[in-house]
CSV table of C-alpha atoms in Angstrom, one decimal:
chain,number,residue,atom,x,y,z
A,1,UNK,CA,78.7,92.4,61.1
A,2,UNK,CA,76.1,90.8,63.2
A,3,UNK,CA,76.4,91.6,67.0
A,4,UNK,CA,74.5,91.6,70.3
A,5,UNK,CA,74.6,94.2,72.9
A,6,UNK,CA,73.7,93.7,76.6
A,7,UNK,CA,73.8,97.1,78.1
A,8,UNK,CA,73.6,96.0,81.7
A,9,UNK,CA,76.6,94.3,83.0
A,10,UNK,CA,75.3,93.7,86.5
A,11,UNK,CA,71.7,94.0,87.9
A,12,UNK,CA,70.5,93.4,91.5
A,13,UNK,CA,66.8,92.9,92.2
A,14,UNK,CA,64.9,91.7,95.3
A,15,UNK,CA,63.4,88.4,95.5
A,16,UNK,CA,59.8,88.6,94.3
A,17,UNK,CA,60.5,91.7,92.2
A,18,UNK,CA,60.1,91.8,88.5
A,19,UNK,CA,63.1,91.5,86.1
A,20,UNK,CA,63.9,92.8,82.7
A,21,UNK,CA,67.3,92.1,81.0
A,22,UNK,CA,68.1,94.0,77.9
A,23,UNK,CA,69.4,92.8,74.6
A,24,UNK,CA,69.8,94.7,71.4
A,25,UNK,CA,70.9,93.0,68.2
A,26,UNK,CA,72.4,94.1,64.9
A,27,UNK,CA,71.5,91.9,62.0
A,28,UNK,CA,70.1,92.5,58.4
A,29,UNK,CA,67.6,89.8,58.1
A,30,UNK,CA,65.2,88.2,60.4
A,31,UNK,CA,67.2,87.0,63.3
A,32,UNK,CA,67.1,83.8,65.3
A,33,UNK,CA,67.6,84.9,68.9
A,34,UNK,CA,68.3,83.0,72.0
A,35,UNK,CA,68.6,83.6,75.8
A,36,UNK,CA,71.0,81.4,77.7
A,37,UNK,CA,71.7,81.2,81.5
A,38,UNK,CA,74.8,80.1,83.1
A,39,UNK,CA,75.3,79.4,86.8
A,40,UNK,CA,78.6,79.7,88.4
A,41,UNK,CA,81.2,77.1,86.9
A,42,UNK,CA,78.5,75.5,84.8
A,43,UNK,CA,77.7,75.4,81.0
A,44,UNK,CA,75.0,77.3,79.4
A,45,UNK,CA,71.2,76.4,79.5
A,46,UNK,CA,68.8,77.5,77.0
A,47,UNK,CA,65.9,79.5,78.5
A,48,UNK,CA,64.0,80.4,75.2
A,49,UNK,CA,64.5,81.1,71.6
A,50,UNK,CA,62.9,83.2,68.8
A,51,UNK,CA,62.9,82.2,65.2
A,52,UNK,CA,59.6,83.4,63.7
A,53,UNK,CA,55.9,83.9,64.4
A,54,UNK,CA,54.6,85.3,67.7
A,55,UNK,CA,56.8,88.0,69.0
A,56,UNK,CA,56.2,87.0,72.8
A,57,UNK,CA,58.1,83.8,73.6
A,58,UNK,CA,57.7,81.8,76.7
A,59,UNK,CA,60.5,79.8,78.1
A,60,UNK,CA,61.6,77.5,81.0
A,61,UNK,CA,61.7,78.7,84.7
A,62,UNK,CA,58.9,81.3,84.1
A,63,UNK,CA,60.9,83.5,81.7
A,64,UNK,CA,59.6,85.1,78.7
A,65,UNK,CA,61.0,87.5,75.9
A,66,UNK,CA,59.6,89.8,73.4
A,67,UNK,CA,61.0,90.4,69.9
A,68,UNK,CA,60.7,94.0,68.8
A,69,UNK,CA,61.9,94.5,65.3
A,70,UNK,CA,61.4,98.2,65.4
A,71,UNK,CA,63.7,98.5,68.4
A,72,UNK,CA,66.1,95.7,67.4
A,73,UNK,CA,65.5,94.2,70.8
A,74,UNK,CA,64.9,90.8,72.5
A,75,UNK,CA,64.5,91.7,76.2
A,76,UNK,CA,64.1,88.9,78.8
A,77,UNK,CA,61.4,89.2,81.5
A,78,UNK,CA,60.3,87.4,84.6
A,79,UNK,CA,57.3,88.6,86.8
A,80,UNK,CA,58.7,87.5,90.1
A,81,UNK,CA,62.3,86.7,90.5
A,82,UNK,CA,63.5,83.7,92.9
A,83,UNK,CA,66.8,83.6,94.6
A,84,UNK,CA,67.8,80.6,92.5
A,85,UNK,CA,67.6,82.9,89.4
A,86,UNK,CA,71.0,84.5,90.4
A,87,UNK,CA,73.2,83.7,87.5
A,88,UNK,CA,74.7,85.0,84.3
A,89,UNK,CA,72.4,85.6,81.4
A,90,UNK,CA,73.6,85.7,77.7
A,91,UNK,CA,71.7,86.9,74.6
A,92,UNK,CA,72.8,85.3,71.4
A,93,UNK,CA,72.0,85.5,67.7
A,94,UNK,CA,72.6,82.9,65.0
A,95,UNK,CA,75.1,84.2,62.5
A,96,UNK,CA,77.4,82.7,59.8
A,97,UNK,CA,75.1,80.6,57.7
A,98,UNK,CA,73.3,79.3,60.7
A,99,UNK,CA,76.4,77.6,61.9
A,100,UNK,CA,77.3,79.6,65.1
A,101,UNK,CA,76.0,81.8,67.8
A,102,UNK,CA,77.3,85.3,68.5
A,103,UNK,CA,76.9,86.1,72.2
A,104,UNK,CA,76.5,89.3,74.1
A,105,UNK,CA,78.9,90.1,77.0
A,106,UNK,CA,76.3,88.9,79.6
A,107,UNK,CA,74.4,90.4,82.4
A,108,UNK,CA,75.2,89.1,85.9
A,109,UNK,CA,71.9,89.0,88.0
A,110,UNK,CA,72.1,89.2,91.8
A,111,UNK,CA,69.0,88.5,93.9
A,112,UNK,CA,68.7,89.9,97.4
A,113,UNK,CA,66.4,88.3,100.0
B,1,UNK,CA,69.8,60.4,78.0
B,2,UNK,CA,73.3,61.8,78.6
B,3,UNK,CA,74.1,65.4,77.8
B,4,UNK,CA,77.1,66.8,76.2
B,5,UNK,CA,80.1,65.4,78.1
B,6,UNK,CA,83.6,67.1,78.1
B,7,UNK,CA,86.9,66.2,79.6
B,8,UNK,CA,88.9,66.9,81.4
B,9,UNK,CA,86.9,69.3,83.6
B,10,UNK,CA,89.9,71.2,84.9
B,11,UNK,CA,93.6,71.4,83.8
B,12,UNK,CA,96.7,73.5,84.3
B,13,UNK,CA,99.3,73.8,81.7
B,14,UNK,CA,102.4,75.9,81.3
B,15,UNK,CA,103.2,78.4,78.4
B,16,UNK,CA,104.4,76.6,75.3
B,17,UNK,CA,102.6,73.4,76.0
B,18,UNK,CA,99.9,71.6,74.2
B,19,UNK,CA,96.4,70.7,75.2
B,20,UNK,CA,93.8,68.4,73.9
B,21,UNK,CA,90.2,68.8,75.0
B,22,UNK,CA,87.5,66.2,74.4
B,23,UNK,CA,83.8,66.2,73.7
B,24,UNK,CA,81.0,63.7,73.3
B,25,UNK,CA,77.8,65.1,71.9
B,26,UNK,CA,74.3,64.0,72.7
B,27,UNK,CA,73.2,60.7,71.0
B,28,UNK,CA,72.0,61.5,67.6
B,29,UNK,CA,73.6,64.9,67.3
B,30,UNK,CA,75.9,65.1,64.2
B,31,UNK,CA,77.1,68.7,64.8
B,32,UNK,CA,79.7,69.7,67.4
B,33,UNK,CA,80.9,73.2,68.0
B,34,UNK,CA,83.6,74.7,70.3
B,35,UNK,CA,83.5,78.0,72.1
B,36,UNK,CA,86.0,79.9,74.3
B,37,UNK,CA,84.7,81.8,77.2
B,38,UNK,CA,87.3,84.0,78.9
B,39,UNK,CA,86.3,85.2,82.5
B,40,UNK,CA,83.8,88.0,82.4
B,41,UNK,CA,82.9,87.7,78.7
B,42,UNK,CA,80.5,85.8,76.5
B,43,UNK,CA,81.5,82.7,74.7
B,44,UNK,CA,83.3,83.2,71.4
B,45,UNK,CA,82.9,80.8,68.5
B,46,UNK,CA,85.9,78.7,67.6
B,47,UNK,CA,84.8,75.9,65.3
B,48,UNK,CA,81.8,74.0,64.1
B,49,UNK,CA,81.9,70.5,62.6
B,50,UNK,CA,79.1,68.6,60.9
B,51,UNK,CA,79.4,65.1,59.6
B,52,UNK,CA,83.1,65.3,60.2
B,53,UNK,CA,83.8,68.3,58.1
B,54,UNK,CA,84.7,71.7,59.3
B,55,UNK,CA,81.6,74.0,58.5
B,56,UNK,CA,82.8,77.2,60.4
B,57,UNK,CA,85.8,78.7,61.9
B,58,UNK,CA,86.0,81.7,64.2
B,59,UNK,CA,88.8,84.3,64.5
B,60,UNK,CA,91.3,82.2,66.2
B,61,UNK,CA,95.0,81.6,65.3
B,62,UNK,CA,96.2,78.4,63.6
B,63,UNK,CA,97.4,77.1,67.0
B,64,UNK,CA,93.7,76.1,67.4
B,65,UNK,CA,92.7,73.0,65.5
B,66,UNK,CA,89.8,70.5,65.9
B,67,UNK,CA,88.5,67.3,64.5
B,68,UNK,CA,85.4,65.1,64.7
B,69,UNK,CA,85.4,61.5,64.6
B,70,UNK,CA,83.1,58.9,62.9
B,71,UNK,CA,81.2,58.5,66.2
B,72,UNK,CA,80.7,62.4,66.1
B,73,UNK,CA,82.9,63.0,69.2
B,74,UNK,CA,85.4,65.8,68.8
B,75,UNK,CA,88.8,67.0,70.0
B,76,UNK,CA,89.9,70.6,70.3
B,77,UNK,CA,93.8,71.0,70.2
B,78,UNK,CA,95.7,74.1,71.2
B,79,UNK,CA,99.4,74.3,70.6
B,80,UNK,CA,102.0,76.7,71.8
B,81,UNK,CA,99.8,77.7,74.8
B,82,UNK,CA,99.7,81.4,75.8
B,83,UNK,CA,98.6,82.9,79.0
B,84,UNK,CA,95.7,84.4,77.2
B,85,UNK,CA,94.3,80.9,76.3
B,86,UNK,CA,93.2,80.6,80.0
B,87,UNK,CA,89.6,80.1,79.6
B,88,UNK,CA,86.5,77.9,79.9
B,89,UNK,CA,86.2,75.8,76.8
B,90,UNK,CA,82.7,74.9,76.0
B,91,UNK,CA,81.5,72.2,73.6
B,92,UNK,CA,78.1,72.2,72.2
B,93,UNK,CA,76.1,69.8,70.0
B,94,UNK,CA,73.0,70.0,67.7
B,95,UNK,CA,71.3,67.9,65.3
B,96,UNK,CA,72.2,70.0,62.4
B,97,UNK,CA,72.0,73.7,62.0
B,98,UNK,CA,70.7,76.4,64.3
B,99,UNK,CA,68.0,77.9,62.1
B,100,UNK,CA,64.3,77.1,62.5
B,101,UNK,CA,62.2,75.6,65.1
B,102,UNK,CA,64.5,72.8,65.9
B,103,UNK,CA,67.7,74.9,66.1
B,104,UNK,CA,69.3,74.7,69.4
B,105,UNK,CA,72.8,74.3,70.9
B,106,UNK,CA,73.2,72.0,73.9
B,107,UNK,CA,76.2,72.9,75.9
B,108,UNK,CA,78.5,70.8,78.1
B,109,UNK,CA,79.9,72.2,81.4
B,110,UNK,CA,83.2,72.9,79.9
B,111,UNK,CA,86.9,72.4,80.4
B,112,UNK,CA,88.6,75.1,82.5
B,113,UNK,CA,92.1,75.7,81.2
B,114,UNK,CA,94.6,77.6,83.2
B,115,UNK,CA,97.9,78.5,81.6
B,116,UNK,CA,100.7,79.4,83.8
C-alpha cells in the first residue's frame, strides 16, 4: 500500500539557519507529492507539489523540495528559516485513483530566536 | 474569493450522540473531501464526493456518512459518537481529481469535535 514516512517528529532550528525536512514515500508508479503546512489551530496550506518534470520544485514562502526517485524521497528545504515558519509540516502522496491524499505523521518545527 | 468554509468551528458532544458537520467548497470546485485529524497525527481520509457521488471512502466504520448537495456543499455525519472520534475534521475541495498540474486540495480550517 502507498505510504509516506516522515522520520523526524520534532525539529528545532535557529532563526536564519537552513532547514531540511525529510519525507520518504512508498508507491509503485510515479507519485504525485505534496508538502502542506499547518499552523496551530488552522487548516492545511499547500507549500508545493510535484507531479512530473523538473525534480526541484519551488513553492511559497521560500520553500523548495527535491524529488529523488532513486531514494524514494521528497525532502523539503529552506535556506534561511524565519520565526514565523514554526508550524507542523506534512508530506503527502496522491493515492486511490487520484481521489485522496495519504499523509505522513508530520514534523513539528520549532524556531529559536 | 472565499476559501473553504466549515461549520461549526468547535463543538462538544457526549458519547452516543450524533453530529453533523458542514462544508462549503470554493466556488467552482465540484469535489469535496473529508479528513479526520487526531491530535498529533496526520489527516486521515474519510470520504471524497464528486458531482454528488461518492468516489472514495477511507477505512472508517459505517457510523460515518456524508453527502454532497446540488450546490456542491457537503455534510459529514457521525452517529453513536465514541471518545475516539474526538478530532479535527477537515474539509477540502478541488476542481476535480488530484493528478496533474492542476491537482490540489484546498483545506478549510476544520471543525474541532470533542466527545466527552
